[in-house]
Amino acid sequence: MKKKKELKISRRTVMKGALAAGAMMSAGSIPSKLFAGEYNIPDPLKPLPTTGGNMRWIDSGDMKGVFWKKLFPEYAASRGITIEYDGLPWKEINKIVPIAIRNGTVHDVFQLPLGMDPGVAVAEGWVQPWDDYIENIDEWLAAFPSGVYLPGVNQFNGKTYGTCLTANKRTGTCLLYSEKYMSEAGYDPQAGRMTYSEIRDAAKKITKNGNGQYYGWIIGGNQVNRWEDVVHTFGQVGGAHSGRGGFTNRHINFQNGKFQIASDQYMEAVELLLQLKSDGSAFPGVMSMNAPQARALMPQGAAGMIFQGPWCIGVWGRDAPDWKYGIASEPVPDGKEAQPLYIAEGGSNTFWLSANSTMGPFAGDLIRFMGTEQGQIYWAQTVGAADPAVNPDAVAKAGLTGPSAQALSMFAENILVGPNPIVRNKDVGIVAAKSRVPDPSLALVIQGLYTGQLKGVEAQLKDCNQRYEDALDKAVEEARADGANVTRDDWVFPNWDVYSNYGAEKYQEL
Amino acid sequence: MHKKPLSKQIYDARWCYLFVLPCSILTGMFVIYPIGMSWYFSLLDWSGFTKEAKFIGLQNYYEAVNDEFFWDAFIRSFIFMFGTVPVKIVLGFIIAVFLNNQVLKLAPFFRTVIFMPVVTAIAIIGIVMTFVFSPFNGPANKFLMSTNLTSAPIDFLGNPDTVLPTVMGVYVWKWLGITMMYWLAALQTVPQDVYDAAKIDGAEGYRLWIHIILPIVLPFAIVIILVEAVGALNVFPLIETMTAGGPFFSSEVMEIYIFRTAFVTDSGTMPRLGYACAAGVFWGVAVLFITVLQGLWMRRTRRI
């Protein structure tokens, strides 16, 4: 006969429970010390609602997701709420968020689809300002480096609608390589920036050494933005100076305000990709895999090189800790010196608070904490170079080593702040809202050239360039018809020195 | 005899109308209203989720019919239909004939096996098939390589020449079971007497099928073709999960085209719901036209 288990509750257990319950009821919020975990989450600056609730949060995942999944349970427990987190690729964010906004079910905190003008989100009433939910917001904002919070970018009508915890000083097309395969091919990317010829030769040698078991180079080719990212950044390194961001910044040379898709540097970059294919160095099947799938094949030994972002570092560190890889700057065309890359002012990974959200006090409390030095150190320690924390002091104190530290120093060396037309004239935001990337986009043109469905690199890029020019002209025209005070001259920055940061004083000179 | 006024007729049949009412309300809400709104939206320059919407008349239609990618997708949808429906109809019929044989003891087992993909979630099938057809360690390529049918792996879903046939093959495999069930239902309407009488008259083998059974099940065939044709024009989840219309539009059918313009743009600029509605309305009318043609064909065949 089974012996019935006796329920024994010690006096100490009862006291512990009573203490916890009493603390919960009396404080209105739960002191974080009761939930001591990996993070020391401070008490909120003012009492939070005691009603609890569920906060829904969506962003583009990757290493952000790794961090949030560690922090959210602790934060939620300390505040007596639950947090539902969805970390999804940008491709999914671009689909889900617009539909969710349309049907009124968007998450409490979300990221806007890539390239979407934030001014539209504010004007349409999809988002609400953080000002009411972040205590002493002016003091909090003052702790961020200058240029992160800007009118027309994340601040509108004197209020802060978008919060940035991360810097945008990074590229998504670094050379990431297998140390073993690369050294067997006789190359060391750490010795200096590799040229296109060297990349091609290394890819050939790796493929030859692989004998059908592995290949020189891989890319997530069915994720079309990868093609555009590579050509854009390589083109910049080659000397096609241009902006980064959405349609109204990307590929535009701010010295003359014109798209430079048909520039020699872009053509050389496309040719490099086509040569990798014609050499037989490309992994077979790149057209049927997305970027995360291609990334996942690298530690499995399927390829020697991939042009990807620093977000791979954390993922590989977690999934393949023993795999030896290196990170280096993007290659440079033969006989040329690498040119700077440019980012627009502002941060990255901007978080927006849904206008319908009732979880603002909790979201604001969490964002406020993440903007403090301690929050930024926590962020940097987990996310590393994948999405660098925006506070440089915190990054320095995070004690990063290895590829993360190397990537950050590489970005600091290679990237400058370039002009941003929307900072100069907020009506550029209206143009952005009217803009439509023409069909086929540059990303698709490169994909079509790679698959052989399109012929003639020069002719295709020239056509594409003209389509982009026409599309921007049309958007400017439509914006002007709606009363916007904007012309194509707003994209011309004659005082842009391509070898120095474009700061506030430069805008004043215009 | 004096005919009752309409109001009196309605009053007399009030219970019938009452019972029809819930269905009418639901049809109105979920069929009539969306169709009506899509016609209206097709006349607007509207992203779908901003307040700003401008009436532009038929401009979206004009743009659609002048867009080569629209026509490519339009034609591709019909290639998909003509490439899959005959295969499914013929294969489904052959399998049904075999499995309709009472002597075959394992018929229920084979029926279940063939029907199993039908009840599997299509998105799961789409994703699993991307692995099956992967050129790197995918089972399809492993088989081809190990049997020396190919010397190098084939990028089934990444090659513009093979992507559509591959997706069509998966579609046929996924839905073959339902076609087989339609045929089985049709074959089971043929009375046993007919088989017996045919045998007495000396009709056996292919003669029995061509001259006796096929004419009996022909009206069913027309219905099956109609259902299959409309089904083959609704393949969004399979293609979206397997290829999302790529590479470079090679597998972009109309539904993917509409989805892309309505909700997702490559570079994240504003989508165009108004334009997508115009494309959708145009496509809907085309499908309706084909359905009407098939309906007329069915009526004619019945008369024969």
mmCIF file with all atom_site columns, N, CA and C in Angstrom, chain B residues 176-225:
data_model
loop_
_atom_site.group_PDB
_atom_site.id
_atom_site.type_symbol
_atom_site.label_atom_id
_atom_site.label_alt_id
_atom_site.label_comp_id
_atom_site.label_asym_id
_atom_site.label_entity_id
_atom_site.label_seq_id
_atom_site.pdbx_PDB_ins_code
_atom_site.Cartn_x
_atom_site.Cartn_y
_atom_site.Cartn_z
_atom_site.occupancy
_atom_site.B_iso_or_equiv
_atom_site.pdbx_formal_charge
_atom_site.auth_seq_id
_atom_site.auth_comp_id
_atom_site.auth_asym_id
_atom_site.auth_atom_id
_atom_site.pdbx_PDB_model_num
ATOM 1   N N  . LEU B 1 176 ? -3.122  15.304  -53.747 1.00 0.00 ? 176 LEU B N  1
ATOM 2   C CA . LEU B 1 176 ? -3.566  14.159  -54.546 1.00 0.00 ? 176 LEU B CA 1
ATOM 3   C C  . LEU B 1 176 ? -4.631  13.338  -53.808 1.00 0.00 ? 176 LEU B C  1
ATOM 4   N N  . GLY B 1 177 ? -4.476  13.244  -52.526 1.00 0.00 ? 177 GLY B N  1
ATOM 5   C CA . GLY B 1 177 ? -5.398  12.442  -51.721 1.00 0.00 ? 177 GLY B CA 1
ATOM 6   C C  . GLY B 1 177 ? -6.837  12.905  -51.836 1.00 0.00 ? 177 GLY B C  1
ATOM 7   N N  . ILE B 1 178 ? -7.038  14.211  -51.920 1.00 0.00 ? 178 ILE B N  1
ATOM 8   C CA . ILE B 1 178 ? -8.412  14.726  -51.972 1.00 0.00 ? 178 ILE B CA 1
ATOM 9   C C  . ILE B 1 178 ? -9.020  14.438  -53.352 1.00 0.00 ? 178 ILE B C  1
ATOM 10  N N  . THR B 1 179 ? -8.179  14.547  -54.395 1.00 0.00 ? 179 THR B N  1
ATOM 11  C CA . THR B 1 179 ? -8.667  14.218  -55.743 1.00 0.00 ? 179 THR B CA 1
ATOM 12  C C  . THR B 1 179 ? -9.053  12.740  -55.792 1.00 0.00 ? 179 THR B C  1
ATOM 13  N N  . MET B 1 180 ? -8.197  11.924  -55.191 1.00 0.00 ? 180 MET B N  1
ATOM 14  C CA . MET B 1 180 ? -8.497  10.482  -55.137 1.00 0.00 ? 180 MET B CA 1
ATOM 15  C C  . MET B 1 180 ? -9.845  10.245  -54.431 1.00 0.00 ? 180 MET B C  1
ATOM 16  N N  . MET B 1 181 ? -10.092 10.966  -53.364 1.00 0.00 ? 181 MET B N  1
ATOM 17  C CA . MET B 1 181 ? -11.345 10.777  -52.628 1.00 0.00 ? 181 MET B CA 1
ATOM 18  C C  . MET B 1 181 ? -12.551 11.181  -53.473 1.00 0.00 ? 181 MET B C  1
ATOM 19  N N  . TYR B 1 182 ? -12.398 12.286  -54.228 1.00 0.00 ? 182 TYR B N  1
ATOM 20  C CA . TYR B 1 182 ? -13.491 12.702  -55.122 1.00 0.00 ? 182 TYR B CA 1
ATOM 21  C C  . TYR B 1 182 ? -13.805 11.577  -56.100 1.00 0.00 ? 182 TYR B C  1
ATOM 22  N N  . TRP B 1 183 ? -12.750 11.024  -56.688 1.00 0.00 ? 183 TRP B N  1
ATOM 23  C CA . TRP B 1 183 ? -12.936 9.970   -57.684 1.00 0.00 ? 183 TRP B CA 1
ATOM 24  C C  . TRP B 1 183 ? -13.534 8.717   -57.034 1.00 0.00 ? 183 TRP B C  1
ATOM 25  N N  . LEU B 1 184 ? -13.077 8.406   -55.857 1.00 0.00 ? 184 LEU B N  1
ATOM 26  C CA . LEU B 1 184 ? -13.631 7.226   -55.175 1.00 0.00 ? 184 LEU B CA 1
ATOM 27  C C  . LEU B 1 184 ? -15.125 7.404   -54.933 1.00 0.00 ? 184 LEU B C  1
ATOM 28  N N  . ALA B 1 185 ? -15.497 8.621   -54.517 1.00 0.00 ? 185 ALA B N  1
ATOM 29  C CA . ALA B 1 185 ? -16.915 8.904   -54.291 1.00 0.00 ? 185 ALA B CA 1
ATOM 30  C C  . ALA B 1 185 ? -17.683 8.738   -55.596 1.00 0.00 ? 185 ALA B C  1
ATOM 31  N N  . ALA B 1 186 ? -17.064 9.231   -56.688 1.00 0.00 ? 186 ALA B N  1
ATOM 32  C CA . ALA B 1 186 ? -17.732 9.124   -57.995 1.00 0.00 ? 186 ALA B CA 1
ATOM 33  C C  . ALA B 1 186 ? -17.863 7.663   -58.406 1.00 0.00 ? 186 ALA B C  1
ATOM 34  N N  . LEU B 1 187 ? -16.807 6.905   -58.230 1.00 0.00 ? 187 LEU B N  1
ATOM 35  C CA . LEU B 1 187 ? -16.818 5.496   -58.666 1.00 0.00 ? 187 LEU B CA 1
ATOM 36  C C  . LEU B 1 187 ? -17.806 4.665   -57.848 1.00 0.00 ? 187 LEU B C  1
ATOM 37  N N  . GLN B 1 188 ? -17.970 5.094   -56.593 1.00 0.00 ? 188 GLN B N  1
ATOM 38  C CA . GLN B 1 188 ? -18.874 4.303   -55.759 1.00 0.00 ? 188 GLN B CA 1
ATOM 39  C C  . GLN B 1 188 ? -20.351 4.564   -56.059 1.00 0.00 ? 188 GLN B C  1
ATOM 40  N N  . THR B 1 189 ? -20.601 5.541   -56.946 1.00 0.00 ? 189 THR B N  1
ATOM 41  C CA . THR B 1 189 ? -21.995 5.753   -57.377 1.00 0.00 ? 189 THR B CA 1
ATOM 42  C C  . THR B 1 189 ? -22.357 4.802   -58.521 1.00 0.00 ? 189 THR B C  1
ATOM 43  N N  . VAL B 1 190 ? -21.341 4.155   -59.076 1.00 0.00 ? 190 VAL B N  1
ATOM 44  C CA . VAL B 1 190 ? -21.627 3.208   -60.177 1.00 0.00 ? 190 VAL B CA 1
ATOM 45  C C  . VAL B 1 190 ? -22.171 1.913   -59.555 1.00 0.00 ? 190 VAL B C  1
ATOM 46  N N  . PRO B 1 191 ? -23.419 1.571   -59.862 1.00 0.00 ? 191 PRO B N  1
ATOM 47  C CA . PRO B 1 191 ? -24.009 0.390   -59.225 1.00 0.00 ? 191 PRO B CA 1
ATOM 48  C C  . PRO B 1 191 ? -23.274 -0.897  -59.625 1.00 0.00 ? 191 PRO B C  1
ATOM 49  N N  . GLN B 1 192 ? -23.273 -1.844  -58.748 1.00 0.00 ? 192 GLN B N  1
ATOM 50  C CA . GLN B 1 192 ? -22.626 -3.133  -59.007 1.00 0.00 ? 192 GLN B CA 1
ATOM 51  C C  . GLN B 1 192 ? -23.264 -3.811  -60.222 1.00 0.00 ? 192 GLN B C  1
ATOM 52  N N  . ASP B 1 193 ? -24.580 -3.565  -60.408 1.00 0.00 ? 193 ASP B N  1
ATOM 53  C CA . ASP B 1 193 ? -25.309 -4.171  -61.548 1.00 0.00 ? 193 ASP B CA 1
ATOM 54  C C  . ASP B 1 193 ? -24.631 -3.826  -62.869 1.00 0.00 ? 193 ASP B C  1
ATOM 55  N N  . VAL B 1 194 ? -24.147 -2.589  -62.955 1.00 0.00 ? 194 VAL B N  1
ATOM 56  C CA . VAL B 1 194 ? -23.532 -2.137  -64.207 1.00 0.00 ? 194 VAL B CA 1
ATOM 57  C C  . VAL B 1 194 ? -22.290 -2.971  -64.508 1.00 0.00 ? 194 VAL B C  1
ATOM 58  N N  . TYR B 1 195 ? -21.473 -3.183  -63.473 1.00 0.00 ? 195 TYR B N  1
ATOM 59  C CA . TYR B 1 195 ? -20.265 -4.018  -63.654 1.00 0.00 ? 195 TYR B CA 1
ATOM 60  C C  . TYR B 1 195 ? -20.670 -5.425  -64.097 1.00 0.00 ? 195 TYR B C  1
ATOM 61  N N  . ASP B 1 196 ? -21.697 -5.968  -63.391 1.00 0.00 ? 196 ASP B N  1
ATOM 62  C CA . ASP B 1 196 ? -22.132 -7.344  -63.696 1.00 0.00 ? 196 ASP B CA 1
ATOM 63  C C  . ASP B 1 196 ? -22.665 -7.450  -65.123 1.00 0.00 ? 196 ASP B C  1
ATOM 64  N N  . ALA B 1 197 ? -23.508 -6.473  -65.491 1.00 0.00 ? 197 ALA B N  1
ATOM 65  C CA . ALA B 1 197 ? -24.104 -6.494  -66.836 1.00 0.00 ? 197 ALA B CA 1
ATOM 66  C C  . ALA B 1 197 ? -23.027 -6.371  -67.896 1.00 0.00 ? 197 ALA B C  1
ATOM 67  N N  . ALA B 1 198 ? -22.037 -5.499  -67.621 1.00 0.00 ? 198 ALA B N  1
ATOM 68  C CA . ALA B 1 198 ? -20.956 -5.298  -68.588 1.00 0.00 ? 198 ALA B CA 1
ATOM 69  C C  . ALA B 1 198 ? -20.163 -6.578  -68.776 1.00 0.00 ? 198 ALA B C  1
ATOM 70  N N  . LYS B 1 199 ? -19.937 -7.272  -67.669 1.00 0.00 ? 199 LYS B N  1
ATOM 71  C CA . LYS B 1 199 ? -19.174 -8.517  -67.758 1.00 0.00 ? 199 LYS B CA 1
ATOM 72  C C  . LYS B 1 199 ? -19.934 -9.550  -68.577 1.00 0.00 ? 199 LYS B C  1
ATOM 73  N N  . ILE B 1 200 ? -21.260 -9.625  -68.343 1.00 0.00 ? 200 ILE B N  1
ATOM 74  C CA . ILE B 1 200 ? -22.085 -10.584 -69.092 1.00 0.00 ? 200 ILE B CA 1
ATOM 75  C C  . ILE B 1 200 ? -22.020 -10.274 -70.583 1.00 0.00 ? 200 ILE B C  1
ATOM 76  N N  . ASP B 1 201 ? -21.973 -8.918  -70.878 1.00 0.00 ? 201 ASP B N  1
ATOM 77  C CA . ASP B 1 201 ? -21.915 -8.521  -72.297 1.00 0.00 ? 201 ASP B CA 1
ATOM 78  C C  . ASP B 1 201 ? -20.498 -8.610  -72.854 1.00 0.00 ? 201 ASP B C  1
ATOM 79  N N  . GLY B 1 202 ? -19.567 -9.041  -72.036 1.00 0.00 ? 202 GLY B N  1
ATOM 80  C CA . GLY B 1 202 ? -18.196 -9.253  -72.521 1.00 0.00 ? 202 GLY B CA 1
ATOM 81  C C  . GLY B 1 202 ? -17.313 -8.030  -72.472 1.00 0.00 ? 202 GLY B C  1
ATOM 82  N N  . ALA B 1 203 ? -17.767 -6.974  -71.791 1.00 0.00 ? 203 ALA B N  1
ATOM 83  C CA . ALA B 1 203 ? -16.925 -5.762  -71.673 1.00 0.00 ? 203 ALA B CA 1
ATOM 84  C C  . ALA B 1 203 ? -16.025 -5.907  -70.448 1.00 0.00 ? 203 ALA B C  1
ATOM 85  N N  . GLU B 1 204 ? -14.732 -6.010  -70.700 1.00 0.00 ? 204 GLU B N  1
ATOM 86  C CA . GLU B 1 204 ? -13.791 -6.134  -69.583 1.00 0.00 ? 204 GLU B CA 1
ATOM 87  C C  . GLU B 1 204 ? -12.594 -5.223  -69.824 1.00 0.00 ? 204 GLU B C  1
ATOM 88  N N  . GLY B 1 205 ? -11.764 -5.111  -68.785 1.00 0.00 ? 205 GLY B N  1
ATOM 89  C CA . GLY B 1 205 ? -10.522 -4.337  -68.898 1.00 0.00 ? 205 GLY B CA 1
ATOM 90  C C  . GLY B 1 205 ? -10.788 -2.909  -69.296 1.00 0.00 ? 205 GLY B C  1
ATOM 91  N N  . TYR B 1 206 ? -9.952  -2.382  -70.230 1.00 0.00 ? 206 TYR B N  1
ATOM 92  C CA . TYR B 1 206 ? -10.058 -0.958  -70.578 1.00 0.00 ? 206 TYR B CA 1
ATOM 93  C C  . TYR B 1 206 ? -11.403 -0.634  -71.218 1.00 0.00 ? 206 TYR B C  1
ATOM 94  N N  . ARG B 1 207 ? -12.017 -1.660  -71.912 1.00 0.00 ? 207 ARG B N  1
ATOM 95  C CA . ARG B 1 207 ? -13.313 -1.406  -72.554 1.00 0.00 ? 207 ARG B CA 1
ATOM 96  C C  . ARG B 1 207 ? -14.390 -1.083  -71.519 1.00 0.00 ? 207 ARG B C  1
ATOM 97  N N  . LEU B 1 208 ? -14.314 -1.811  -70.433 1.00 0.00 ? 208 LEU B N  1
ATOM 98  C CA . LEU B 1 208 ? -15.283 -1.579  -69.346 1.00 0.00 ? 208 LEU B CA 1
ATOM 99  C C  . LEU B 1 208 ? -15.148 -0.137  -68.848 1.00 0.00 ? 208 LEU B C  1
ATOM 100 N N  . TRP B 1 209 ? -13.872 0.291   -68.695 1.00 0.00 ? 209 TRP B N  1
ATOM 101 C CA . TRP B 1 209 ? -13.649 1.625   -68.146 1.00 0.00 ? 209 TRP B CA 1
ATOM 102 C C  . TRP B 1 209 ? -13.967 2.726   -69.151 1.00 0.00 ? 209 TRP B C  1
ATOM 103 N N  . ILE B 1 210 ? -13.529 2.528   -70.381 1.00 0.00 ? 210 ILE B N  1
ATOM 104 C CA . ILE B 1 210 ? -13.721 3.583   -71.385 1.00 0.00 ? 210 ILE B CA 1
ATOM 105 C C  . ILE B 1 210 ? -15.192 3.709   -71.781 1.00 0.00 ? 210 ILE B C  1
ATOM 106 N N  . HIS B 1 211 ? -15.829 2.566   -72.027 1.00 0.00 ? 211 HIS B N  1
ATOM 107 C CA . HIS B 1 211 ? -17.184 2.626   -72.609 1.00 0.00 ? 211 HIS B CA 1
ATOM 108 C C  . HIS B 1 211 ? -18.308 2.595   -71.587 1.00 0.00 ? 211 HIS B C  1
ATOM 109 N N  . ILE B 1 212 ? -18.033 2.089   -70.414 1.00 0.00 ? 212 ILE B N  1
ATOM 110 C CA . ILE B 1 212 ? -19.129 1.951   -69.439 1.00 0.00 ? 212 ILE B CA 1
ATOM 111 C C  . ILE B 1 212 ? -18.953 2.909   -68.253 1.00 0.00 ? 212 ILE B C  1
ATOM 112 N N  . ILE B 1 213 ? -17.819 2.770   -67.564 1.00 0.00 ? 213 ILE B N  1
ATOM 113 C CA . ILE B 1 213 ? -17.661 3.507   -66.295 1.00 0.00 ? 213 ILE B CA 1
ATOM 114 C C  . ILE B 1 213 ? -17.431 5.000   -66.554 1.00 0.00 ? 213 ILE B C  1
ATOM 115 N N  . LEU B 1 214 ? -16.519 5.286   -67.490 1.00 0.00 ? 214 LEU B N  1
ATOM 116 C CA . LEU B 1 214 ? -16.160 6.696   -67.707 1.00 0.00 ? 214 LEU B CA 1
ATOM 117 C C  . LEU B 1 214 ? -17.370 7.564   -68.079 1.00 0.00 ? 214 LEU B C  1
ATOM 118 N N  . PRO B 1 215 ? -18.225 7.131   -68.993 1.00 0.00 ? 215 PRO B N  1
ATOM 119 C CA . PRO B 1 215 ? -19.409 7.977   -69.289 1.00 0.00 ? 215 PRO B CA 1
ATOM 120 C C  . PRO B 1 215 ? -20.291 8.210   -68.060 1.00 0.00 ? 215 PRO B C  1
ATOM 121 N N  . ILE B 1 216 ? -20.321 7.239   -67.163 1.00 0.00 ? 216 ILE B N  1
ATOM 122 C CA . ILE B 1 216 ? -21.161 7.413   -65.969 1.00 0.00 ? 216 ILE B CA 1
ATOM 123 C C  . ILE B 1 216 ? -20.566 8.459   -65.021 1.00 0.00 ? 216 ILE B C  1
ATOM 124 N N  . VAL B 1 217 ? -19.233 8.416   -64.894 1.00 0.00 ? 217 VAL B N  1
ATOM 125 C CA . VAL B 1 217 ? -18.610 9.348   -63.925 1.00 0.00 ? 217 VAL B CA 1
ATOM 126 C C  . VAL B 1 217 ? -18.209 10.690  -64.550 1.00 0.00 ? 217 VAL B C  1
ATOM 127 N N  . LEU B 1 218 ? -18.462 10.853  -65.853 1.00 0.00 ? 218 LEU B N  1
ATOM 128 C CA . LEU B 1 218 ? -18.049 12.086  -66.522 1.00 0.00 ? 218 LEU B CA 1
ATOM 129 C C  . LEU B 1 218 ? -18.612 13.359  -65.865 1.00 0.00 ? 218 LEU B C  1
ATOM 130 N N  . PRO B 1 219 ? -19.891 13.410  -65.517 1.00 0.00 ? 219 PRO B N  1
ATOM 131 C CA . PRO B 1 219 ? -20.380 14.639  -64.850 1.00 0.00 ? 219 PRO B CA 1
ATOM 132 C C  . PRO B 1 219 ? -19.611 14.954  -63.561 1.00 0.00 ? 219 PRO B C  1
ATOM 133 N N  . PHE B 1 220 ? -19.215 13.888  -62.880 1.00 0.00 ? 220 PHE B N  1
ATOM 134 C CA . PHE B 1 220 ? -18.408 14.122  -61.666 1.00 0.00 ? 220 PHE B CA 1
ATOM 135 C C  . PHE B 1 220 ? -17.055 14.735  -62.057 1.00 0.00 ? 220 PHE B C  1
ATOM 136 N N  . ALA B 1 221 ? -16.512 14.229  -63.172 1.00 0.00 ? 221 ALA B N  1
ATOM 137 C CA . ALA B 1 221 ? -15.193 14.710  -63.610 1.00 0.00 ? 221 ALA B CA 1
ATOM 138 C C  . ALA B 1 221 ? -15.211 16.212  -63.814 1.00 0.00 ? 221 ALA B C  1
ATOM 139 N N  . ILE B 1 222 ? -16.324 16.702  -64.366 1.00 0.00 ? 222 ILE B N  1
ATOM 140 C CA . ILE B 1 222 ? -16.387 18.144  -64.639 1.00 0.00 ? 222 ILE B CA 1
ATOM 141 C C  . ILE B 1 222 ? -16.388 18.930  -63.325 1.00 0.00 ? 222 ILE B C  1
ATOM 142 N N  . VAL B 1 223 ? -17.140 18.417  -62.373 1.00 0.00 ? 223 VAL B N  1
ATOM 143 C CA . VAL B 1 223 ? -17.159 19.090  -61.065 1.00 0.00 ? 223 VAL B CA 1
ATOM 144 C C  . VAL B 1 223 ? -15.767 19.027  -60.433 1.00 0.00 ? 223 VAL B C  1
ATOM 145 N N  . ILE B 1 224 ? -15.145 17.856  -60.515 1.00 0.00 ? 224 ILE B N  1
ATOM 146 C CA . ILE B 1 224 ? -13.804 17.702  -59.915 1.00 0.00 ? 224 ILE B CA 1
ATOM 147 C C  . ILE B 1 224 ? -12.819 18.658  -60.584 1.00 0.00 ? 224 ILE B C  1
ATOM 148 N N  . ILE B 1 225 ? -12.879 18.738  -61.906 1.00 0.00 ? 225 ILE B N  1
ATOM 149 C CA . ILE B 1 225 ? -11.969 19.651  -62.627 1.00 0.00 ? 225 ILE B CA 1
ATOM 150 C C  . ILE B 1 225 ? -12.198 21.091  -62.170 1.00 0.00 ? 225 ILE B C  1
#
